[in-house]
XYZ file of C-alpha atoms in Angstrom:
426
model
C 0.000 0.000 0.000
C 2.671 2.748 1.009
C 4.390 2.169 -2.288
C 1.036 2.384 -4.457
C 0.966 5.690 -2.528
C 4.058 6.938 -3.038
C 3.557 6.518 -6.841
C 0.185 8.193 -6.865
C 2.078 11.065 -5.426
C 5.110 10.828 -7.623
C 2.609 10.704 -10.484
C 0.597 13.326 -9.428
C 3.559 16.394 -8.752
C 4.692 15.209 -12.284
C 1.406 16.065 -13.577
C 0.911 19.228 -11.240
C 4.537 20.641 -12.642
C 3.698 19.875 -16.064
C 0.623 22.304 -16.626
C 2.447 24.557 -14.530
C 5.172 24.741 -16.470
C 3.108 25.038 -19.975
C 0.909 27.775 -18.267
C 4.160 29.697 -17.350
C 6.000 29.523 -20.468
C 3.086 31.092 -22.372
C 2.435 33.810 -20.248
C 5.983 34.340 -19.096
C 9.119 35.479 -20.748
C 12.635 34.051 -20.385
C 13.750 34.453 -16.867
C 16.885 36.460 -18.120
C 14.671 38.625 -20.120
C 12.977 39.841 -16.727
C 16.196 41.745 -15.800
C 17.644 43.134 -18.924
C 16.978 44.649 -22.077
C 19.412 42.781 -24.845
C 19.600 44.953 -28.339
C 22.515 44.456 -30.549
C 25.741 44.844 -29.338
C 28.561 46.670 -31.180
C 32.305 47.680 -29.538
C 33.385 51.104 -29.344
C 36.723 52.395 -28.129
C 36.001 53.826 -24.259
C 38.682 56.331 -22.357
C 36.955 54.566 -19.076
C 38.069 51.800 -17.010
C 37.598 48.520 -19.016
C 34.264 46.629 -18.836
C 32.782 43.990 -20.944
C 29.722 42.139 -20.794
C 29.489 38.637 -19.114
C 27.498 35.513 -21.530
C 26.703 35.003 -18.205
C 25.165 37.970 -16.938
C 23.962 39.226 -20.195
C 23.850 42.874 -20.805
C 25.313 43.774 -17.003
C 28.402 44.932 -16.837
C 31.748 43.357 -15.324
C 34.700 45.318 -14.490
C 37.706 43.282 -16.098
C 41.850 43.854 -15.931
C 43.178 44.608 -19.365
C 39.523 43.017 -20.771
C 38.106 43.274 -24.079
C 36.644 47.248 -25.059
C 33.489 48.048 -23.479
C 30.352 46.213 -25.629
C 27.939 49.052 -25.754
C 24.490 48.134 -26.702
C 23.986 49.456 -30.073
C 23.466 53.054 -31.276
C 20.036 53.632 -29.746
C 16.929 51.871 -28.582
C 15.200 52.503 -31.581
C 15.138 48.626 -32.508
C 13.003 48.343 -29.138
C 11.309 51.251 -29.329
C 8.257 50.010 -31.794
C 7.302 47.234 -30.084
C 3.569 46.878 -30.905
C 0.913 46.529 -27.267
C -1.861 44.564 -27.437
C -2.960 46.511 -24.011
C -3.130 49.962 -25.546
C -0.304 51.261 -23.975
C 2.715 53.394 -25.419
C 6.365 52.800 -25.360
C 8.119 56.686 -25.118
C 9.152 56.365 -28.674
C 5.206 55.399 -29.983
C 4.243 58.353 -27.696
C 6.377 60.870 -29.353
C 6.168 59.455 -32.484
C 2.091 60.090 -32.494
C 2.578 63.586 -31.542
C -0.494 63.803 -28.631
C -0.266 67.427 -28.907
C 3.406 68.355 -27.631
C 4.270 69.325 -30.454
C 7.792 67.715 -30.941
C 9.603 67.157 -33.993
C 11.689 64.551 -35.569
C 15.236 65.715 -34.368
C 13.895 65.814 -30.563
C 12.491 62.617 -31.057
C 16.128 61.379 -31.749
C 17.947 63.063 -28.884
C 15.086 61.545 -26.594
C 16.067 58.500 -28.159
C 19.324 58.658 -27.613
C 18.830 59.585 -23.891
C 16.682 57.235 -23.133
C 19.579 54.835 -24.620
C 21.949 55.768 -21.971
C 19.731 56.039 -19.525
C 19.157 52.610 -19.775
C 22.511 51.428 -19.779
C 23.020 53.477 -16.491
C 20.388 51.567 -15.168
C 22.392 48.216 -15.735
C 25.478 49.481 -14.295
C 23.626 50.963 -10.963
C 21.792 47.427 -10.543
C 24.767 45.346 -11.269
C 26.359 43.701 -8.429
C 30.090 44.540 -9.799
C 29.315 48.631 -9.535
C 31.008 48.247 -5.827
C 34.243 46.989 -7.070
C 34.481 49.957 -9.775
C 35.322 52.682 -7.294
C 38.816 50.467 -6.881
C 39.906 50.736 -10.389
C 42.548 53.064 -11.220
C 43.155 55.309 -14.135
C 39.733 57.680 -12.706
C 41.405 61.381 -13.085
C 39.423 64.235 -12.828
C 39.820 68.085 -11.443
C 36.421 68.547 -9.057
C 34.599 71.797 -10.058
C 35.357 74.872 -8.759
C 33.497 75.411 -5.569
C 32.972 71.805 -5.129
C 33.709 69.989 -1.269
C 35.444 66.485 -0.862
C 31.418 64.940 -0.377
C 30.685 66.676 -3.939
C 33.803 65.020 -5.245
C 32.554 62.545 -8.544
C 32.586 59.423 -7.931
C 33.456 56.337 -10.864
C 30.111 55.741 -11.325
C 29.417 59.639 -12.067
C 32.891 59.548 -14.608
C 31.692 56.302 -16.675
C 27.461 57.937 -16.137
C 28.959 61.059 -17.819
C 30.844 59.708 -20.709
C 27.842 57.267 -21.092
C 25.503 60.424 -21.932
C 28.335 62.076 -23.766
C 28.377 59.547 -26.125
C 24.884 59.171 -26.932
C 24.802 62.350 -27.471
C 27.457 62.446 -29.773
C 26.029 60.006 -31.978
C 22.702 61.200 -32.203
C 24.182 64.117 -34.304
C 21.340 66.603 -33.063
C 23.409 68.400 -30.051
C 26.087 71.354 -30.044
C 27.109 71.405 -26.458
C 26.716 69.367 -23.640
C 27.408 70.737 -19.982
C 27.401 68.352 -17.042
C 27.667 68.690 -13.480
C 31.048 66.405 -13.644
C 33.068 68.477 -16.285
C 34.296 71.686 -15.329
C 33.483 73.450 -18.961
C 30.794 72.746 -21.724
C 31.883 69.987 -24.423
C 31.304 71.343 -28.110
C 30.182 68.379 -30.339
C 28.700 69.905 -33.522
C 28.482 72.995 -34.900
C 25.279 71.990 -36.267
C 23.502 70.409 -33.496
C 20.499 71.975 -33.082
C 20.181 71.408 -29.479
C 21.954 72.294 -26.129
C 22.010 69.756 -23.488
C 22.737 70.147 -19.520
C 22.798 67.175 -17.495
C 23.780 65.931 -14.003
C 24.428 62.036 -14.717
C 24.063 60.363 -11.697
C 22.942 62.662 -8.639
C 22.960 60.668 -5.449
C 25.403 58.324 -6.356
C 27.392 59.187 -3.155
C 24.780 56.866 -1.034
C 24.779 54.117 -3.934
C 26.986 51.636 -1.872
C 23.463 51.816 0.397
C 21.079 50.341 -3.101
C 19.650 54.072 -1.874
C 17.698 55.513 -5.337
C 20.095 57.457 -7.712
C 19.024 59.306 -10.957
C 19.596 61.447 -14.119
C 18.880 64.748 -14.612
C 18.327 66.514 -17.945
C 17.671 69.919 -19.610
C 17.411 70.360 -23.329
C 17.668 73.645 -25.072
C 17.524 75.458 -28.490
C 20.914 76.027 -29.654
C 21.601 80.055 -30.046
C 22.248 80.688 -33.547
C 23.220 84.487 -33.077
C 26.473 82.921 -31.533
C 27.624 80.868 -33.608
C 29.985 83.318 -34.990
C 31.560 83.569 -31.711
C 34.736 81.473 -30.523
C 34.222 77.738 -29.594
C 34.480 78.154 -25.790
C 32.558 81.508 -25.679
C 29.427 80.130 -27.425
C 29.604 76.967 -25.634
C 29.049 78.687 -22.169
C 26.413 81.273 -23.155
C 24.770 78.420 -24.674
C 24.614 76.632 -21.310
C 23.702 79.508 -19.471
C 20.218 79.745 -20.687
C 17.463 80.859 -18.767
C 15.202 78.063 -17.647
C 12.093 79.547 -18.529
C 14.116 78.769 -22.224
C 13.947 75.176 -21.462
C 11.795 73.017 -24.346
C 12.276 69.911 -22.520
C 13.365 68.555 -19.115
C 13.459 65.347 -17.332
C 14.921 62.693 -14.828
C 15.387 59.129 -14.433
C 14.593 57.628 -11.515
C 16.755 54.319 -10.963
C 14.989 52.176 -7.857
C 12.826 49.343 -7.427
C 11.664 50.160 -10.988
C 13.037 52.473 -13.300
C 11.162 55.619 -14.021
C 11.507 58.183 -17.055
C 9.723 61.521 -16.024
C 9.597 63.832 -18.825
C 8.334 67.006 -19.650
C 7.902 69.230 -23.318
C 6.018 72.335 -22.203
C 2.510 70.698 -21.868
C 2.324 68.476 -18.823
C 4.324 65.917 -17.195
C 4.637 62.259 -18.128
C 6.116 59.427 -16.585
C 7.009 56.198 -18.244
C 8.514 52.864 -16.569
C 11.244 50.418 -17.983
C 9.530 46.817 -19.273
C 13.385 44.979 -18.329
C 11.542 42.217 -20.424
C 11.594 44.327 -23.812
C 13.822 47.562 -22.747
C 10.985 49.979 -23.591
C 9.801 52.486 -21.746
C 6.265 51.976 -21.018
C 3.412 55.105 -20.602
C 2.582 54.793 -16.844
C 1.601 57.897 -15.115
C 0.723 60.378 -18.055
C -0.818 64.325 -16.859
C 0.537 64.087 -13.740
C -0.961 66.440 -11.744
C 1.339 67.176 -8.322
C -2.154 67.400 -5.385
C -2.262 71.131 -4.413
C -1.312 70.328 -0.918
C 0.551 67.324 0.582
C 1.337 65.988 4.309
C 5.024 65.585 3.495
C 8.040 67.680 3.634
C 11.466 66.598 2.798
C 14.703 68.055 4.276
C 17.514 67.174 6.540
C 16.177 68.497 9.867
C 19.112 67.384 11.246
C 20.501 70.975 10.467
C 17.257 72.014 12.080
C 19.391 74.320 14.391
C 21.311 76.312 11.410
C 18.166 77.119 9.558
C 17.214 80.384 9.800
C 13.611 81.773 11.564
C 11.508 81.675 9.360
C 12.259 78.153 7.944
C 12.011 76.788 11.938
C 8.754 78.655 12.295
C 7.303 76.629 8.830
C 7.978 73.043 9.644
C 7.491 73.710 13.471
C 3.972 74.908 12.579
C 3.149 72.271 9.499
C 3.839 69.118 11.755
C 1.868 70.147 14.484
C -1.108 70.544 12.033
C -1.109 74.348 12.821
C -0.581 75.849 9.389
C -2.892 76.452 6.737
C -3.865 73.033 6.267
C -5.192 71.136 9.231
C -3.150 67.818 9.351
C 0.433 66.996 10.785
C 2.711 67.092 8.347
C 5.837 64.180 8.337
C 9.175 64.054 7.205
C 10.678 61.981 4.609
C 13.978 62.278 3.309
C 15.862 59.979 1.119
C 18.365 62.039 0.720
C 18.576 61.653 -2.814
C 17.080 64.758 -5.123
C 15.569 62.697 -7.734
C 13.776 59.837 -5.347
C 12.592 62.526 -2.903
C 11.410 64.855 -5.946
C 9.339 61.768 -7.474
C 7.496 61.235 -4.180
C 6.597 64.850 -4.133
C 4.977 64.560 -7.501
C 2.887 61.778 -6.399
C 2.113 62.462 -2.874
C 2.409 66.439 -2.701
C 4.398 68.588 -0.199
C 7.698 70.054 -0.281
C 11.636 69.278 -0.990
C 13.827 70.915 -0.008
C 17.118 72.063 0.364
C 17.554 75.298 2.007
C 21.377 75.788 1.546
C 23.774 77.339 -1.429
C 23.835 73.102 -2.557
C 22.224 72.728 -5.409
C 23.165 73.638 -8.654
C 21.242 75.786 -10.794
C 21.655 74.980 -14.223
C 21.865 71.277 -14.087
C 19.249 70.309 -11.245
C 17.213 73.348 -10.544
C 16.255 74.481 -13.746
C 15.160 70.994 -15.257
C 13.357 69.984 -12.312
C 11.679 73.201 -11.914
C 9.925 72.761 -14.981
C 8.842 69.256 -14.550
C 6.987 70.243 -11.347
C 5.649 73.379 -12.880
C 4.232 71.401 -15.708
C 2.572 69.347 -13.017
C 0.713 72.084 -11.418
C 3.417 72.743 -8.756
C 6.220 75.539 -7.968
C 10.200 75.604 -7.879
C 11.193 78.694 -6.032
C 15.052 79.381 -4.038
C 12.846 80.455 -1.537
C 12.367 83.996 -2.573
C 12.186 84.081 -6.294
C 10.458 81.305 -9.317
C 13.345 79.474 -10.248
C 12.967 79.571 -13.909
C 12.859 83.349 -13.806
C 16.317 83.388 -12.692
C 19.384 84.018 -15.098
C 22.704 81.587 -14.338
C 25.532 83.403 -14.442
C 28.053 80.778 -13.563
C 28.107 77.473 -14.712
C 28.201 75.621 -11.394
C 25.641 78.140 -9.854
C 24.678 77.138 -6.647
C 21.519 78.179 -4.864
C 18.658 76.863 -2.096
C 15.929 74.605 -3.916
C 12.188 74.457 -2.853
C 9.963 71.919 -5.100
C 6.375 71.494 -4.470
C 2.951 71.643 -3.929
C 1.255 75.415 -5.155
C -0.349 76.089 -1.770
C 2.534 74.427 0.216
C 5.056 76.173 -1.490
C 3.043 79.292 -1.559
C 2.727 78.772 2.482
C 6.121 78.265 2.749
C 7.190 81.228 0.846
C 4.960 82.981 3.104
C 7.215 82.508 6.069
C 9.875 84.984 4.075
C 13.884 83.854 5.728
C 13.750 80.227 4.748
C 17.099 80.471 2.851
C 19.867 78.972 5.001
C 22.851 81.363 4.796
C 25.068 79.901 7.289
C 26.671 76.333 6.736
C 28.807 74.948 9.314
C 30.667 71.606 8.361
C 30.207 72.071 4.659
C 32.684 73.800 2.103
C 31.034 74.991 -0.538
């Protein structure tokens, strides 16, 4: 009898695994698919510490000694990018490509191509288990930017994020300049580009070694063709220098749990989410709309004693449900602009950063008009961000992103700019 049983059962988790298996096969792609995106590779010469690409891992990267040139993953997503969705939904390229009103034309839709390339490739290395042992490689050289401290010092990741954008942007053949937060001057690329590009790579990437969210940051301009008679160098600043309220698009790239595109042309904000099964980016959150008010504010309160008055007076008010709106207000702070930026959007409230930290023309400026085009405010605590004029590439200034009526109660308060910094060089 037990062995008549023990057959039956045999028999039976056969069966059992069988249709399981058939049911998840058809509805399920390739379990390496569900972590990487795998267009066609081609080799290009890198100035960055060597990396090639594992069989074994697929399209993450490995840091190797005296390996094989970097493998990057073709020219752009574009093979990816027209993947047809039985659902109804939109991968970025299909949403650009139909127009829906924002008005952007074919050589945009190649830049945001392009980005989005990089973008993803960024999101490999940040996810791959060998980013901790490229901060030991040697041959990183690099003069910080003036004004910078020791914690604002780039890291590898930031280097290899940097020259990952660069040359995107390069071979799209639609930009003139790009200025990052990790080069000290604009790069010139084209004389005909018809774009300007200002990026910060990979903000956050300081807390990385904690898997705490990092992102990209991006501005995109219209060249200035009354300079181009002017030298190289010259036109390549005053090209960066523009005006955010100049901006035609802006947006960031969240890399977390999932990772989030959240872009912005002048007429709304959109967010779309990586598919690691087909490497498009996927329509998810499209209008958002950032709630007039929130329950959240985001800052390091641990400097709660060097802000000035009238910052101590806000939040002291806000969380003991005193202020404007009737509810206690809590903090959350990731510490990381992009992650605690995207929360904001969903959730309302405010982030902040009350001190001369962040930089004006590669964080500010872009992420003002994402939240703007949701409905909300950026403001340095005084004046509307995009209103402002840079007059130094590595402008720093306070940063306030958020709700209308939070931000417009905050502004209320009138010294919420934190003027004096003790145990930071900036």
């Amino acid at each position: 009898g037990g062995k008549c049983v023990r057959k039956w059962k045999r028999k039976h988790f056969y069966e059992t695994w069988i249709s399981f298996s058939s049911m998840h096969s058809a509805t399920t792609p390739p379990f390496s698919q569900l972590f990487t995106f795998q267009p066609k590779l081609r080799k290009f010469q890198s100035t960055t510490p060597t990396l090639f690409y594992s069989p074994t891992m697929s399209s993450v990267p490995v840091v190797g000694i005296r390996a094989k040139p970097l493998l990057a993953l073709g020219n752009s997503s574009s093979s990816s990018s027209t993947v047809s969705h039985d659902d109804g939904s939109f991968t970025l390229i299909e949403y650009l490509g139909k127009g829906r009103g924002i008005g952007v034309n074919d050589d945009l839709v190649v830049l945001i191509d392009h980005i989005q390339y990089a973008c993803k490739r960024i999101a490999a290395l940040v996810a791959s288990p060998f980013n901790y042992t490229i901060g030991k490689q040697t041959g990183f050289t690099h003069v910080p930017n003036t004004g910078s401290s020791d914690r604002d010092t780039p890291k590898p990741l930031d280097i290899i994020s940097n020259e990952m954008i660069l040359s995107s942007l390069e071979k799209s053949g639609k930009v003139a300049v790009m200025a990052s937060e990790e080069n000290d001057l604009p790069t010139w690329i084209s004389d005909d580009g018809p774009y300007v590009v200002v990026t910060d790579p990979l903000d956050g990437s300081r807390n990385i070694d904690a898997s705490i969210p990092t992102g990209t940051i991006f501005g995109i301009y219209r060249r200035l063709e009354e300079l181009d008679n002017l030298p190289t160098e010259e036109k390549a600043l005053l090209n960066s220098l523009q005006s955010g309220n100049r901006l035609i698009a802006s947006g960031y790239v969240l890399y977390s749990s999932a990772t989030i595109l959240c872009i912005t042309f002048g007429s709304g904000t959109h967010a779309f989410t990586l598919d690691r099964s087909t490497g498009d980016f996927i329509l998810t959150n499209p209008n958002i709309k950032i709630p007039l008010r929130g329950q959240i504010y985001s800052v390091n309160d641990a400097r709660y004693f060097d802000w000035p008055e009238g910052l101590r007076k806000y939040i002291d008010t806000v969380r003991q449900g005193k202020g404007k709106y009737p509810k206690k207000y809590s903090a959350r702070y990731i510490c990381s602009l992009v992650a605690d930026l995207h929360r904001t959007l969903l959730y309302g409230g405010v982030a902040m950063n009350p001190r001369d930290h962040l930089r004006l023309v590669y964080e500010a400026n872009p992420l003002s008009f994402i939240v703007e085009q949701a409905g909300g405010r950026g403001s340095d605590g005084k004046s509307r961000i995009l209103s402002l004029q840079p007059v130094k590439l590595h402008q720093r200034l306070p940063l306030f992103l958020g709700s209308l009526e939070d931000m417009e109660e905050l502004e209320s308060y009138g010294d919420v700019q934190q003027k004096v910094n003790p145990g930071y060089e900036v």
